[in-house]
Amino acid sequence: MKPSLKFIVPLLSLFIMSCSSDSEEDLIPSEDDGGGIVDNGVTYTANIRPIITNNCIVCHNSPPTNGAPFSLTSFNDVSSRASRVFARTNNGTMPPSGKLPQANIDLIADWIAGGAPE
């Protein structure tokens, strides 16, 4: 019995020490230092413009048609109304043809959370 303890105790100690951490940084995602802006890689050009082009430009062109109150043809148009665009797509009122896929709505939310970069 004694020889097995000589083997088990060091092995158990090694196992316990390998599972510990002095820092929670490895376990908890760190908060950003950008004043609430998280760089998630979602940009207007790469991710949001295709959604707007495929779903919104029919009415929100320049000039707007079909009763649309504003244009969404440029980055400035969309970014200045980002919260409104998100609210209307998230609740399903826009586009009139039907609610956007949840993946697109999530991209818009991520873009806004990231500071709406171009």
PDB file of C-alpha atoms in Angstrom:
ATOM      1  CA  MET A   1       0.000   0.000   0.000  1.00  0.00           C
ATOM      2  CA  LYS A   2       2.819   2.368   0.796  1.00  0.00           C
ATOM      3  CA  PRO A   3       4.369   2.264  -2.723  1.00  0.00           C
ATOM      4  CA  SER A   4       1.057   3.205  -4.320  1.00  0.00           C
ATOM      5  CA  LEU A   5       0.741   6.274  -2.056  1.00  0.00           C
ATOM      6  CA  LYS A   6       4.174   7.434  -3.202  1.00  0.00           C
ATOM      7  CA  PHE A   7       2.832   7.382  -6.732  1.00  0.00           C
ATOM      8  CA  ILE A   8      -0.709   8.686  -6.147  1.00  0.00           C
ATOM      9  CA  VAL A   9       0.046  11.663  -3.869  1.00  0.00           C
ATOM     10  CA  PRO A  10       2.477  13.388  -6.284  1.00  0.00           C
ATOM     11  CA  LEU A  11       0.199  12.618  -9.201  1.00  0.00           C
ATOM     12  CA  LEU A  12      -2.818  14.032  -7.376  1.00  0.00           C
ATOM     13  CA  SER A  13      -0.829  17.130  -6.369  1.00  0.00           C
ATOM     14  CA  LEU A  14       0.255  17.682  -9.949  1.00  0.00           C
ATOM     15  CA  PHE A  15      -3.328  17.329 -11.152  1.00  0.00           C
ATOM     16  CA  ILE A  16      -4.677  19.808  -8.591  1.00  0.00           C
ATOM     17  CA  MET A  17      -1.974  22.379  -9.372  1.00  0.00           C
ATOM     18  CA  SER A  18      -2.505  22.111 -13.108  1.00  0.00           C
ATOM     19  CA  CYS A  19      -6.199  22.972 -12.694  1.00  0.00           C
ATOM     20  CA  SER A  20      -5.623  26.112 -10.668  1.00  0.00           C
ATOM     21  CA  SER A  21      -5.100  29.630 -11.899  1.00  0.00           C
ATOM     22  CA  ASP A  22      -3.907  32.761 -10.183  1.00  0.00           C
ATOM     23  CA  SER A  23      -5.719  34.924 -12.687  1.00  0.00           C
ATOM     24  CA  GLU A  24      -9.347  35.149 -13.687  1.00  0.00           C
ATOM     25  CA  GLU A  25      -8.346  36.788 -16.985  1.00  0.00           C
ATOM     26  CA  ASP A  26      -8.093  33.369 -18.592  1.00  0.00           C
ATOM     27  CA  LEU A  27     -11.565  32.440 -17.403  1.00  0.00           C
ATOM     28  CA  ILE A  28     -13.613  35.619 -17.869  1.00  0.00           C
ATOM     29  CA  PRO A  29     -13.676  37.636 -21.095  1.00  0.00           C
ATOM     30  CA  SER A  30     -12.086  40.993 -20.470  1.00  0.00           C
ATOM     31  CA  GLU A  31     -14.068  44.179 -20.730  1.00  0.00           C
ATOM     32  CA  ASP A  32     -13.094  46.465 -23.554  1.00  0.00           C
ATOM     33  CA  ASP A  33     -11.259  49.698 -22.933  1.00  0.00           C
ATOM     34  CA  GLY A  34     -13.049  51.597 -25.705  1.00  0.00           C
ATOM     35  CA  GLY A  35     -15.864  53.132 -23.715  1.00  0.00           C
ATOM     36  CA  GLY A  36     -18.378  50.377 -24.356  1.00  0.00           C
ATOM     37  CA  ILE A  37     -17.235  49.661 -27.918  1.00  0.00           C
ATOM     38  CA  VAL A  38     -16.246  46.072 -28.618  1.00  0.00           C
ATOM     39  CA  ASP A  39     -14.219  45.275 -31.736  1.00  0.00           C
ATOM     40  CA  ASN A  40     -16.166  42.319 -33.066  1.00  0.00           C
ATOM     41  CA  GLY A  41     -15.068  42.674 -36.689  1.00  0.00           C
ATOM     42  CA  VAL A  42     -18.511  43.663 -38.004  1.00  0.00           C
ATOM     43  CA  THR A  43     -18.304  46.627 -40.371  1.00  0.00           C
ATOM     44  CA  TYR A  44     -20.765  48.545 -42.505  1.00  0.00           C
ATOM     45  CA  THR A  45     -18.941  47.802 -45.745  1.00  0.00           C
ATOM     46  CA  ALA A  46     -18.426  44.081 -45.198  1.00  0.00           C
ATOM     47  CA  ASN A  47     -21.567  43.119 -43.294  1.00  0.00           C
ATOM     48  CA  ILE A  48     -24.276  45.772 -43.054  1.00  0.00           C
ATOM     49  CA  ARG A  49     -24.308  47.319 -46.528  1.00  0.00           C
ATOM     50  CA  PRO A  50     -25.217  43.978 -48.176  1.00  0.00           C
ATOM     51  CA  ILE A  51     -28.159  43.565 -45.772  1.00  0.00           C
ATOM     52  CA  ILE A  52     -29.375  47.106 -46.489  1.00  0.00           C
ATOM     53  CA  THR A  53     -28.844  46.715 -50.243  1.00  0.00           C
ATOM     54  CA  ASN A  54     -30.746  43.432 -50.403  1.00  0.00           C
ATOM     55  CA  ASN A  55     -33.610  44.377 -48.104  1.00  0.00           C
ATOM     56  CA  CYS A  56     -34.034  48.134 -47.703  1.00  0.00           C
ATOM     57  CA  ILE A  57     -32.898  50.045 -50.788  1.00  0.00           C
ATOM     58  CA  VAL A  58     -36.068  49.190 -52.719  1.00  0.00           C
ATOM     59  CA  CYS A  59     -37.859  51.839 -50.644  1.00  0.00           C
ATOM     60  CA  HIS A  60     -35.045  53.650 -48.814  1.00  0.00           C
ATOM     61  CA  ASN A  61     -33.285  54.763 -51.983  1.00  0.00           C
ATOM     62  CA  SER A  62     -32.294  58.309 -52.858  1.00  0.00           C
ATOM     63  CA  PRO A  63     -34.890  59.708 -53.107  1.00  0.00           C
ATOM     64  CA  PRO A  64     -36.953  57.404 -50.880  1.00  0.00           C
ATOM     65  CA  THR A  65     -40.007  55.737 -52.445  1.00  0.00           C
ATOM     66  CA  ASN A  66     -43.122  53.849 -51.323  1.00  0.00           C
ATOM     67  CA  GLY A  67     -43.570  56.100 -48.298  1.00  0.00           C
ATOM     68  CA  ALA A  68     -40.113  55.493 -46.806  1.00  0.00           C
ATOM     69  CA  PRO A  69     -39.260  58.527 -44.669  1.00  0.00           C
ATOM     70  CA  PHE A  70     -35.510  58.576 -45.341  1.00  0.00           C
ATOM     71  CA  SER A  71     -32.731  57.232 -47.523  1.00  0.00           C
ATOM     72  CA  LEU A  72     -30.385  54.428 -46.449  1.00  0.00           C
ATOM     73  CA  THR A  73     -28.006  54.631 -49.406  1.00  0.00           C
ATOM     74  CA  SER A  74     -24.834  55.689 -47.595  1.00  0.00           C
ATOM     75  CA  PHE A  75     -22.849  54.844 -44.499  1.00  0.00           C
ATOM     76  CA  ASN A  76     -23.841  58.191 -42.950  1.00  0.00           C
ATOM     77  CA  ASP A  77     -27.537  57.553 -43.635  1.00  0.00           C
ATOM     78  CA  VAL A  78     -27.431  54.119 -42.012  1.00  0.00           C
ATOM     79  CA  SER A  79     -25.094  54.889 -39.112  1.00  0.00           C
ATOM     80  CA  SER A  80     -27.082  57.976 -38.074  1.00  0.00           C
ATOM     81  CA  ARG A  81     -30.208  55.801 -37.877  1.00  0.00           C
ATOM     82  CA  ALA A  82     -28.585  52.584 -36.646  1.00  0.00           C
ATOM     83  CA  SER A  83     -30.724  52.218 -33.525  1.00  0.00           C
ATOM     84  CA  ARG A  84     -33.923  52.857 -35.479  1.00  0.00           C
ATOM     85  CA  VAL A  85     -32.902  50.402 -38.204  1.00  0.00           C
ATOM     86  CA  PHE A  86     -32.186  47.777 -35.545  1.00  0.00           C
ATOM     87  CA  ALA A  87     -35.461  48.374 -33.699  1.00  0.00           C
ATOM     88  CA  ARG A  88     -37.556  48.133 -36.865  1.00  0.00           C
ATOM     89  CA  THR A  89     -35.800  45.007 -38.155  1.00  0.00           C
ATOM     90  CA  ASN A  90     -35.745  43.348 -34.742  1.00  0.00           C
ATOM     91  CA  ASN A  91     -39.483  43.766 -34.170  1.00  0.00           C
ATOM     92  CA  GLY A  92     -40.296  42.614 -37.710  1.00  0.00           C
ATOM     93  CA  THR A  93     -41.895  45.811 -39.014  1.00  0.00           C
ATOM     94  CA  MET A  94     -39.163  46.234 -41.606  1.00  0.00           C
ATOM     95  CA  PRO A  95     -38.754  45.193 -44.280  1.00  0.00           C
ATOM     96  CA  PRO A  96     -42.410  44.979 -45.328  1.00  0.00           C
ATOM     97  CA  SER A  97     -41.656  41.757 -47.231  1.00  0.00           C
ATOM     98  CA  GLY A  98     -41.059  39.937 -43.929  1.00  0.00           C
ATOM     99  CA  LYS A  99     -38.752  39.779 -40.942  1.00  0.00           C
ATOM    100  CA  LEU A 100     -35.043  39.561 -41.663  1.00  0.00           C
ATOM    101  CA  PRO A 101     -33.263  36.323 -40.761  1.00  0.00           C
ATOM    102  CA  GLN A 102     -32.090  36.382 -37.139  1.00  0.00           C
ATOM    103  CA  ALA A 103     -28.461  36.138 -38.300  1.00  0.00           C
ATOM    104  CA  ASN A 104     -28.833  39.490 -40.099  1.00  0.00           C
ATOM    105  CA  ILE A 105     -30.517  41.084 -37.095  1.00  0.00           C
ATOM    106  CA  ASP A 106     -27.683  39.811 -34.896  1.00  0.00           C
ATOM    107  CA  LEU A 107     -25.107  41.308 -37.293  1.00  0.00           C
ATOM    108  CA  ILE A 108     -26.824  44.698 -37.064  1.00  0.00           C
ATOM    109  CA  ALA A 109     -26.810  44.457 -33.247  1.00  0.00           C
ATOM    110  CA  ASP A 110     -23.129  43.478 -33.250  1.00  0.00           C
ATOM    111  CA  TRP A 111     -22.303  46.338 -35.613  1.00  0.00           C
ATOM    112  CA  ILE A 112     -24.002  48.836 -33.301  1.00  0.00           C
ATOM    113  CA  ALA A 113     -22.279  47.328 -30.220  1.00  0.00           C
ATOM    114  CA  GLY A 114     -18.976  47.672 -32.054  1.00  0.00           C
ATOM    115  CA  GLY A 115     -19.516  51.398 -32.521  1.00  0.00           C
ATOM    116  CA  ALA A 116     -20.985  51.151 -36.067  1.00  0.00           C
ATOM    117  CA  PRO A 117     -17.633  51.202 -37.903  1.00  0.00           C
ATOM    118  CA  GLU A 118     -17.510  51.849 -41.621  1.00  0.00           C
TER     119      GLU A 118
END
